[in-house]
Tab-separated table of C-alpha atoms in Angstrom:
chain	number	residue	atom	x	y	z
A	1	MET	CA	-181.437	1.868	-59.851
A	2	SER	CA	-184.980	1.639	-58.518
A	3	ASN	CA	-184.403	-1.883	-57.201
A	4	VAL	CA	-181.211	-0.944	-55.377
A	5	LEU	CA	-182.101	2.489	-53.969
A	6	SER	CA	-184.941	2.836	-51.510
A	7	ALA	CA	-187.456	5.640	-51.903
A	8	LYS	CA	-186.260	7.029	-48.569
A	9	LEU	CA	-182.656	7.254	-49.793
A	10	LYS	CA	-183.701	8.858	-53.086
A	11	ASN	CA	-185.687	11.432	-51.099
A	12	ARG	CA	-182.700	12.220	-48.877
A	13	ILE	CA	-180.521	12.872	-51.916
A	14	ALA	CA	-183.238	15.013	-53.519
A	15	GLU	CA	-183.595	16.977	-50.264
A	16	LYS	CA	-179.836	17.613	-50.078
A	17	VAL	CA	-179.730	18.806	-53.701
A	18	GLN	CA	-182.716	21.075	-53.099
A	19	GLU	CA	-181.307	22.384	-49.793
A	20	CYS	CA	-178.026	23.423	-51.444
A	21	MET	CA	-179.787	24.980	-54.436
A	22	ILE	CA	-182.191	26.993	-52.244
A	23	ARG	CA	-179.306	28.258	-50.111
A	24	ALA	CA	-177.481	29.322	-53.277
A	25	GLU	CA	-180.581	31.108	-54.600
A	26	ARG	CA	-180.915	33.034	-51.341
A	27	TYR	CA	-177.214	33.856	-51.223
A	28	PHE	CA	-176.976	35.099	-54.814
A	29	GLN	CA	-180.584	36.392	-54.883
A	30	ILE	CA	-181.313	34.754	-58.229
A	31	LYS	CA	-183.429	31.846	-59.479
A	32	LEU	CA	-181.327	28.802	-60.387
A	33	ASN	CA	-182.342	25.848	-62.551
A	34	MET	CA	-182.709	22.691	-60.462
A	35	PRO	CA	-180.314	20.039	-61.826
A	36	THR	CA	-181.290	16.489	-62.635
A	37	TYR	CA	-179.281	13.584	-61.293
A	38	ASN	CA	-178.858	9.863	-61.759
A	39	PHE	CA	-176.692	7.034	-60.482
A	40	ARG	CA	-174.807	6.156	-63.675
A	41	GLN	CA	-171.349	7.356	-62.583
A	42	ARG	CA	-168.796	4.564	-62.860
A	43	GLY	CA	-165.135	4.121	-62.162
A	44	ARG	CA	-163.027	6.142	-59.749
A	45	SER	CA	-165.203	9.273	-59.534
A	46	ALA	CA	-167.758	9.596	-56.739
A	47	GLY	CA	-169.722	12.033	-58.866
A	48	THR	CA	-169.577	14.242	-61.931
A	49	ALA	CA	-171.412	17.441	-62.824
A	50	TYR	CA	-172.307	17.807	-66.506
A	51	LEU	CA	-172.641	21.573	-66.599
A	52	GLN	CA	-174.172	22.122	-70.049
A	53	ARG	CA	-176.771	19.417	-69.340
A	54	ASN	CA	-177.413	20.676	-65.782
A	55	GLU	CA	-177.013	17.057	-64.691
A	56	MET	CA	-175.145	15.265	-61.935
A	57	ARG	CA	-174.122	11.617	-61.937
A	58	PHE	CA	-173.434	9.799	-58.692
A	59	ASN	CA	-171.535	6.546	-58.163
A	60	LEU	CA	-173.941	4.010	-56.652
A	61	PHE	CA	-171.094	1.715	-55.573
A	62	MET	CA	-169.598	4.491	-53.439
A	63	LEU	CA	-172.973	5.742	-52.202
A	64	THR	CA	-173.691	2.353	-50.648
A	65	GLN	CA	-170.345	2.285	-48.781
A	66	ASP	CA	-171.091	5.263	-46.521
A	67	THR	CA	-174.462	6.786	-47.329
A	68	GLU	CA	-174.316	9.567	-44.732
A	69	ARG	CA	-170.890	10.818	-45.750
A	70	PHE	CA	-171.745	10.546	-49.450
A	71	ILE	CA	-174.876	12.667	-49.036
A	72	GLU	CA	-173.099	15.225	-46.843
A	73	GLU	CA	-169.928	15.546	-48.970
A	74	VAL	CA	-170.316	14.281	-52.538
A	75	VAL	CA	-173.806	15.607	-53.288
A	76	PRO	CA	-172.928	19.200	-52.205
A	77	HIS	CA	-169.626	18.940	-54.128
A	78	GLU	CA	-171.446	18.302	-57.406
A	79	VAL	CA	-174.223	20.803	-56.636
A	80	ALA	CA	-171.524	23.439	-56.053
A	81	HIS	CA	-170.210	22.834	-59.593
A	82	ILE	CA	-173.730	23.339	-60.986
A	83	VAL	CA	-174.249	26.523	-58.939
A	84	VAL	CA	-170.884	27.993	-59.948
A	85	HIS	CA	-171.620	27.321	-63.609
A	86	GLN	CA	-175.076	28.908	-63.430
A	87	VAL	CA	-173.851	31.957	-61.503
A	88	PHE	CA	-170.361	32.591	-62.929
A	89	GLY	CA	-170.427	30.830	-66.316
A	90	SER	CA	-167.869	28.527	-67.876
A	91	LYS	CA	-164.776	30.732	-67.560
A	92	VAL	CA	-164.005	29.763	-63.941
A	93	ARG	CA	-161.753	26.921	-62.801
A	94	PRO	CA	-163.577	23.709	-61.737
A	95	HIS	CA	-162.241	23.852	-58.160
A	96	GLY	CA	-161.403	27.538	-58.136
A	97	LYS	CA	-162.169	30.207	-55.552
A	98	GLU	CA	-165.826	30.480	-56.631
A	99	TRP	CA	-166.378	26.755	-56.116
A	100	VAL	CA	-164.565	26.819	-52.757
A	101	ALA	CA	-166.755	29.734	-51.629
A	102	VAL	CA	-169.969	27.938	-52.639
A	103	MET	CA	-168.860	24.760	-50.866
A	104	GLU	CA	-167.874	26.481	-47.636
A	105	HIS	CA	-170.300	29.417	-47.364
A	106	ILE	CA	-173.432	28.010	-48.990
A	107	CYS	CA	-173.237	24.217	-48.686
A	108	ASN	CA	-171.391	24.414	-45.335
A	109	VAL	CA	-168.998	21.643	-46.371
A	110	GLU	CA	-165.206	21.680	-46.362
A	111	ALA	CA	-164.012	22.142	-49.938
A	112	SER	CA	-162.246	18.940	-50.987
A	113	ARG	CA	-161.399	17.785	-54.496
A	114	THR	CA	-160.849	14.135	-53.623
A	115	HIS	CA	-162.654	11.317	-51.866
A	116	ASP	CA	-161.463	8.257	-50.004
A	117	PHE	CA	-164.280	5.871	-50.880
A	118	GLU	CA	-163.310	2.389	-52.001
A	119	VAL	CA	-163.003	2.205	-55.776
A	120	PRO	CA	-164.694	-0.710	-57.568
A	121	LYS	CA	-162.313	-3.328	-58.915
A	122	ALA	CA	-161.712	-3.320	-62.655
A	123	LYS	CA	-163.564	-6.079	-64.486
A	124	ASN	CA	-161.133	-6.529	-67.345
A	125	LEU	CA	-157.422	-6.356	-66.664
A	126	PHE	CA	-154.537	-6.566	-69.110
A	127	GLU	CA	-150.988	-7.626	-68.356
A	128	TYR	CA	-148.150	-5.447	-69.625
A	129	ARG	CA	-144.434	-6.006	-69.172
A	130	CYS	CA	-141.357	-3.805	-68.951
A	131	GLN	CA	-137.724	-4.813	-68.328
A	132	CYS	CA	-138.157	-5.112	-64.557
A	133	ARG	CA	-141.682	-6.410	-63.811
A	134	THR	CA	-145.301	-6.874	-64.898
A	135	HIS	CA	-148.042	-4.212	-64.721
A	136	GLU	CA	-151.849	-4.460	-64.740
A	137	PHE	CA	-153.797	-2.096	-67.006
A	138	THR	CA	-157.522	-1.428	-66.934
A	139	ALA	CA	-159.581	-1.773	-70.108
A	140	HIS	CA	-159.577	2.028	-70.390
A	141	ARG	CA	-155.782	2.326	-70.359
A	142	HIS	CA	-155.414	-0.741	-72.625
A	143	GLY	CA	-157.746	1.001	-75.090
A	144	ARG	CA	-155.485	4.052	-75.057
A	145	VAL	CA	-152.504	1.854	-75.936
A	146	LYS	CA	-154.472	0.339	-78.822
A	147	ARG	CA	-155.092	3.886	-80.090
A	148	GLY	CA	-151.384	4.723	-80.019
A	149	SER	CA	-150.527	5.864	-76.479
A	150	GLN	CA	-147.292	4.596	-74.993
A	151	TYR	CA	-146.479	4.067	-71.322
A	152	LEU	CA	-143.079	3.890	-69.652
A	153	CYS	CA	-142.220	2.101	-66.428
A	154	ARG	CA	-141.561	4.551	-63.592
A	155	GLN	CA	-138.844	2.292	-62.172
A	156	CYS	CA	-136.758	1.202	-65.151
A	157	GLY	CA	-137.967	3.663	-67.801
A	158	SER	CA	-138.583	1.028	-70.490
A	159	GLN	CA	-141.729	0.980	-72.617
A	160	LEU	CA	-144.558	-1.264	-71.418
A	161	THR	CA	-145.672	-3.916	-73.900
A	162	PHE	CA	-148.903	-5.910	-73.925
A	163	VAL	CA	-148.660	-9.565	-72.830
A	164	LYS	CA	-152.209	-10.903	-72.343
A	165	GLN	CA	-155.666	-10.288	-70.922
A	166	ILE	CA	-155.992	-11.589	-67.375
A	167	ALA	CA	-158.954	-12.466	-65.179
A	168	SER	CA	-160.002	-9.815	-62.666
A	169	HIS	CA	-159.237	-10.341	-58.989
């Protein structure tokens, strides 16, 4: 992480986290615990808030695609989850009305549950076959099959069966 991220970029992320937290403290008139964060998020998620740990994980691959947009959208998104948990507890929905209110009224960001950043390509792919064509599974989905999950083709309805591991694209 330290080799890839400049000190300036780390500071900008820290400033955005702090800005959102201070706004939330003023709005709710309470002291909140500042969350920690790292850049260990992988896969399809731009970020994840681990509420019990008061920790946020950000996807470095996506951060480097569009730094400005990531800092202005993804960082407040995850901070809003932390704020909602600290203020309202664990009984509220992850993207419920409390989260929407924090996003829009405190972080001043449009509440959105999804991102459109490019997703990193899977490293290990596995070929599966049905009656009409072949399918590519990620290592995660292949692992689910190995543990007993079954998948059906959306076109022909037949069960997908493992063929072989294939090289990534």
